[in-house]
Coordinates of C-alpha atoms in Angstrom, one line a residue:
M14 CA 102.6 66.0 -111.4
I15 CA 105.4 64.7 -109.2
D16 CA 104.0 65.7 -105.9
V17 CA 101.3 63.0 -106.2
H18 CA 104.1 60.4 -106.4
L19 CA 105.5 61.7 -103.0
Q20 CA 102.1 61.6 -101.6
E21 CA 101.4 58.1 -102.8
A22 CA 104.7 57.0 -101.3
L23 CA 103.9 58.2 -97.9
K24 CA 100.5 56.5 -98.1
A25 CA 102.2 53.2 -98.9
R26 CA 104.6 53.8 -96.0
E27 CA 101.6 54.3 -93.6
Q28 CA 99.6 51.4 -94.9
Q29 CA 102.5 49.1 -93.7
E30 CA 102.0 50.3 -90.2
F31 CA 98.1 49.5 -90.0
L32 CA 97.6 52.9 -88.2
P33 CA 94.3 53.2 -86.4
N34 CA 91.4 54.8 -88.0
T35 CA 92.5 54.3 -91.5
N36 CA 91.2 52.5 -94.6
R37 CA 92.6 51.3 -97.8
K38 CA 91.5 49.5 -100.9
V39 CA 92.5 45.8 -101.1
S40 CA 91.8 42.7 -103.1
V41 CA 91.0 39.3 -101.6
R42 CA 92.4 36.4 -103.7
V43 CA 91.4 32.9 -103.4
D44 CA 91.9 30.0 -106.0
G45 CA 92.7 32.5 -108.7
Q46 CA 89.6 34.7 -108.2
R47 CA 89.8 38.3 -106.9
L48 CA 87.3 40.2 -104.8
N49 CA 87.6 44.0 -104.4
A50 CA 87.1 45.3 -101.0
K51 CA 88.1 48.0 -98.4
L52 CA 90.0 47.2 -95.3
E53 CA 89.2 49.4 -92.2
V54 CA 91.5 49.6 -89.3
G55 CA 89.8 50.4 -86.1
E56 CA 90.8 52.5 -83.0
N57 CA 92.4 49.4 -81.5
K58 CA 93.8 48.1 -84.8
D59 CA 90.9 45.7 -85.2
L60 CA 90.5 44.9 -88.9
K61 CA 87.2 45.0 -90.8
L62 CA 86.7 44.0 -94.5
V63 CA 84.0 45.9 -96.2
V64 CA 82.8 44.6 -99.6
D65 CA 81.3 47.0 -102.1
T66 CA 79.2 44.8 -104.3
K67 CA 79.0 47.4 -107.0
R68 CA 82.8 47.0 -107.6
N69 CA 82.6 43.2 -108.1
N70 CA 81.1 40.7 -110.5
P71 CA 77.9 39.6 -108.9
K72 CA 78.8 35.9 -109.6
V73 CA 82.2 36.4 -108.0
W74 CA 80.8 38.1 -105.0
D75 CA 78.3 35.2 -104.6
D76 CA 81.0 32.6 -104.9
F77 CA 83.1 34.2 -102.2
R78 CA 80.3 34.9 -99.9
E79 CA 79.0 31.3 -100.0
N80 CA 82.2 29.3 -100.5
K81 CA 85.3 31.3 -99.7
L82 CA 84.8 33.9 -97.0
V83 CA 83.8 31.2 -94.4
P84 CA 85.0 30.7 -90.8
N85 CA 88.8 29.8 -90.6
A86 CA 89.3 30.2 -94.4
I87 CA 92.7 31.2 -95.6
V88 CA 92.8 34.1 -98.0
D89 CA 95.3 36.2 -99.7
L90 CA 94.9 39.8 -98.8
Q91 CA 96.7 42.5 -101.0
D92 CA 96.8 46.2 -100.9
A93 CA 95.7 47.9 -104.0
P94 CA 98.8 49.2 -105.8
L95 CA 99.6 52.9 -105.2
K96 CA 101.2 54.5 -108.3
H97 CA 104.4 56.1 -107.4
Q98 CA 107.8 56.0 -109.1
Q99 CA 110.9 56.4 -107.0
E100 CA 112.5 58.9 -109.5
R101 CA 109.5 61.2 -109.3
V102 CA 109.3 60.9 -105.5
E103 CA 112.9 62.1 -105.2
A104 CA 112.1 64.8 -107.8
A105 CA 109.3 66.1 -105.6
I106 CA 111.5 66.2 -102.6
I107 CA 114.2 68.3 -104.5
K108 CA 111.5 70.5 -106.0
N109 CA 110.0 71.4 -102.5
A110 CA 113.5 72.3 -101.2
Y111 CA 114.4 74.3 -104.3
L112 CA 111.2 76.4 -104.0
L113 CA 111.7 77.0 -100.3
L114 CA 115.2 78.3 -101.0
F115 CA 113.9 80.3 -103.9
A116 CA 111.3 81.9 -101.8
Q117 CA 114.2 83.1 -99.5
T118 CA 116.7 84.2 -102.2
G119 CA 115.0 84.5 -105.5
F120 CA 117.4 84.5 -108.4
T121 CA 120.2 86.0 -106.3
L122 CA 121.8 82.6 -106.1
L123 CA 119.7 80.0 -108.1
S124 CA 120.1 81.7 -111.6
H125 CA 123.6 80.3 -111.6
S126 CA 124.1 77.5 -114.3
Y127 CA 125.2 75.1 -111.4
Y128 CA 121.5 74.6 -110.5
D129 CA 120.5 73.7 -114.1
C130 CA 120.7 70.0 -112.9
F131 CA 118.2 70.8 -110.1
R132 CA 115.9 72.4 -112.5
N133 CA 116.2 69.5 -114.8
V134 CA 115.3 67.0 -112.0
I135 CA 112.1 69.1 -111.5
L136 CA 111.2 69.4 -115.1
N137 CA 112.5 65.9 -116.2
P138 CA 112.1 63.7 -113.2
D139 CA 112.9 60.4 -115.0
N140 CA 116.3 61.9 -116.2
N141 CA 117.9 62.7 -112.8
Q142 CA 121.4 64.4 -113.4
L143 CA 122.2 64.8 -109.7
P144 CA 125.3 62.5 -109.0
V145 CA 124.5 62.3 -105.3
R146 CA 121.4 61.7 -103.3
L147 CA 121.0 65.1 -101.4
W148 CA 118.2 64.3 -99.0
T149 CA 117.2 62.3 -95.9
M150 CA 114.2 61.9 -93.7
Q151 CA 115.8 60.0 -90.9
N152 CA 117.1 61.3 -87.6
V153 CA 116.3 64.9 -88.5
S154 CA 115.9 67.1 -85.3
C155 CA 116.1 70.7 -86.7
P156 CA 113.1 73.0 -87.2
D157 CA 111.6 73.6 -90.6
G158 CA 113.3 76.4 -92.6
V159 CA 116.4 77.2 -94.8
F160 CA 119.8 77.0 -93.1
M161 CA 123.3 78.1 -94.2
S162 CA 126.1 75.5 -93.8
E163 CA 129.8 76.2 -93.6
N164 CA 130.7 72.6 -92.5
E165 CA 133.7 71.1 -94.3
G166 CA 132.6 69.5 -97.5
L167 CA 129.0 70.8 -97.0
K168 CA 129.1 74.5 -98.0
G169 CA 125.6 75.5 -99.0
F170 CA 122.1 75.3 -97.7
F171 CA 120.1 72.8 -95.7
V172 CA 116.4 73.0 -96.3
S173 CA 114.2 71.3 -93.7
F174 CA 110.4 70.8 -94.3
T175 CA 107.6 68.5 -92.9
L176 CA 104.9 66.8 -94.8
S177 CA 101.8 65.4 -93.0
L178 CA 99.3 62.6 -93.5
K179 CA 98.2 60.6 -90.6
K180 CA 101.9 61.1 -89.4
N181 CA 104.6 63.8 -90.0
Y182 CA 107.5 63.3 -92.1
K183 CA 110.6 65.5 -91.8
Y184 CA 112.8 66.0 -94.7
L185 CA 116.3 67.6 -94.9
V186 CA 117.7 68.5 -98.2
F187 CA 121.3 69.8 -99.0
I188 CA 121.6 72.4 -101.8
P189 CA 125.3 73.0 -102.4
L190 CA 127.0 76.4 -103.3
P191 CA 128.0 76.8 -107.0
K192 CA 131.4 75.2 -107.7
C193 CA 131.1 72.6 -105.0
N194 CA 132.6 69.2 -105.8
Y195 CA 130.1 66.4 -105.7
D196 CA 132.7 63.8 -104.7
E197 CA 133.5 65.9 -101.5
I198 CA 129.8 66.3 -100.9
K199 CA 129.1 62.6 -101.1
N200 CA 132.0 61.8 -98.8
S201 CA 130.8 64.4 -96.3
L202 CA 127.2 63.3 -96.3
T203 CA 128.3 59.7 -95.9
N204 CA 130.1 60.6 -92.8
I205 CA 127.1 62.1 -91.1
V206 CA 126.4 59.1 -88.9
S207 CA 123.6 58.8 -86.2
G208 CA 124.2 61.3 -83.4
K209 CA 126.7 63.5 -85.2
K210 CA 125.8 67.1 -85.1
I211 CA 126.4 69.6 -87.9
K212 CA 126.4 73.4 -87.5
L213 CA 123.4 75.1 -89.3
I214 CA 123.0 78.9 -89.5
P215 CA 119.4 80.0 -89.8
F216 CA 118.5 82.8 -92.2
D217 CA 118.2 86.2 -90.6
T218 CA 114.6 87.0 -90.9
H219 CA 115.2 90.7 -90.6
K220 CA 117.2 90.7 -93.7
D221 CA 115.7 91.0 -97.2
Y222 CA 117.6 88.7 -99.5
L223 CA 115.2 89.5 -102.4
T224 CA 115.5 93.3 -103.0
D225 CA 118.1 94.7 -100.6
E226 CA 121.1 95.3 -102.7
I227 CA 123.5 95.4 -99.8
V228 CA 122.1 92.0 -98.3
I229 CA 122.0 90.4 -101.8
K230 CA 125.8 91.4 -102.2
E231 CA 126.7 89.9 -98.9
L232 CA 125.0 86.7 -99.8
R233 CA 126.5 86.4 -103.2
K234 CA 130.0 87.1 -101.6
W235 CA 129.4 84.2 -99.0
C236 CA 128.3 81.9 -102.0
G237 CA 131.6 82.8 -103.7
L238 CA 129.7 84.7 -106.5
D239 CA 131.5 88.1 -106.2
D240 CA 130.6 90.2 -109.2

């Protein structure tokens, strides 16, 4: 499952901030020996090391307790590794955006062969065929939802969604219209700098993009898919 990799990546991000009222598995290393423990971060970011003796060799624990975890001792404290691959993190982000757009439009648009590379990313995350990174999680100030974009070089859909752990993380993903040139997309995305605004058109919630033939025809025409 690729969503687990995204969740673990966000956990790793939060661990770096030592957020209050959190805990994580850690290892304490001294002189080549390792002790498994849990690090608790209190309300005021005070730290407490909790050792579960059942997760450690009794002899190792006795040595740490008597000789190593003593006042003013210097120890190496390391977070237990969280298993996440960047390729699968990115695939999960693309998948979420793809499904949110599919929920709005069904196969009206996404059945086009242009989106085979999106489906391949979801099904084969270690073989990413998208030539451009299409997502960001920085400086995003629009609400969650699916938006149409007619901006130069960015003809398509922007999908915004939020994931939550201890903090909220906003993602914005661009899904281009069929036949869009990825070199132009890359150039346009690169030119979106901090503070620059782009015009987004929200989907009309009163229209049925799934079954209304007139509405579907309008959307396909906007996408350049005239029958």
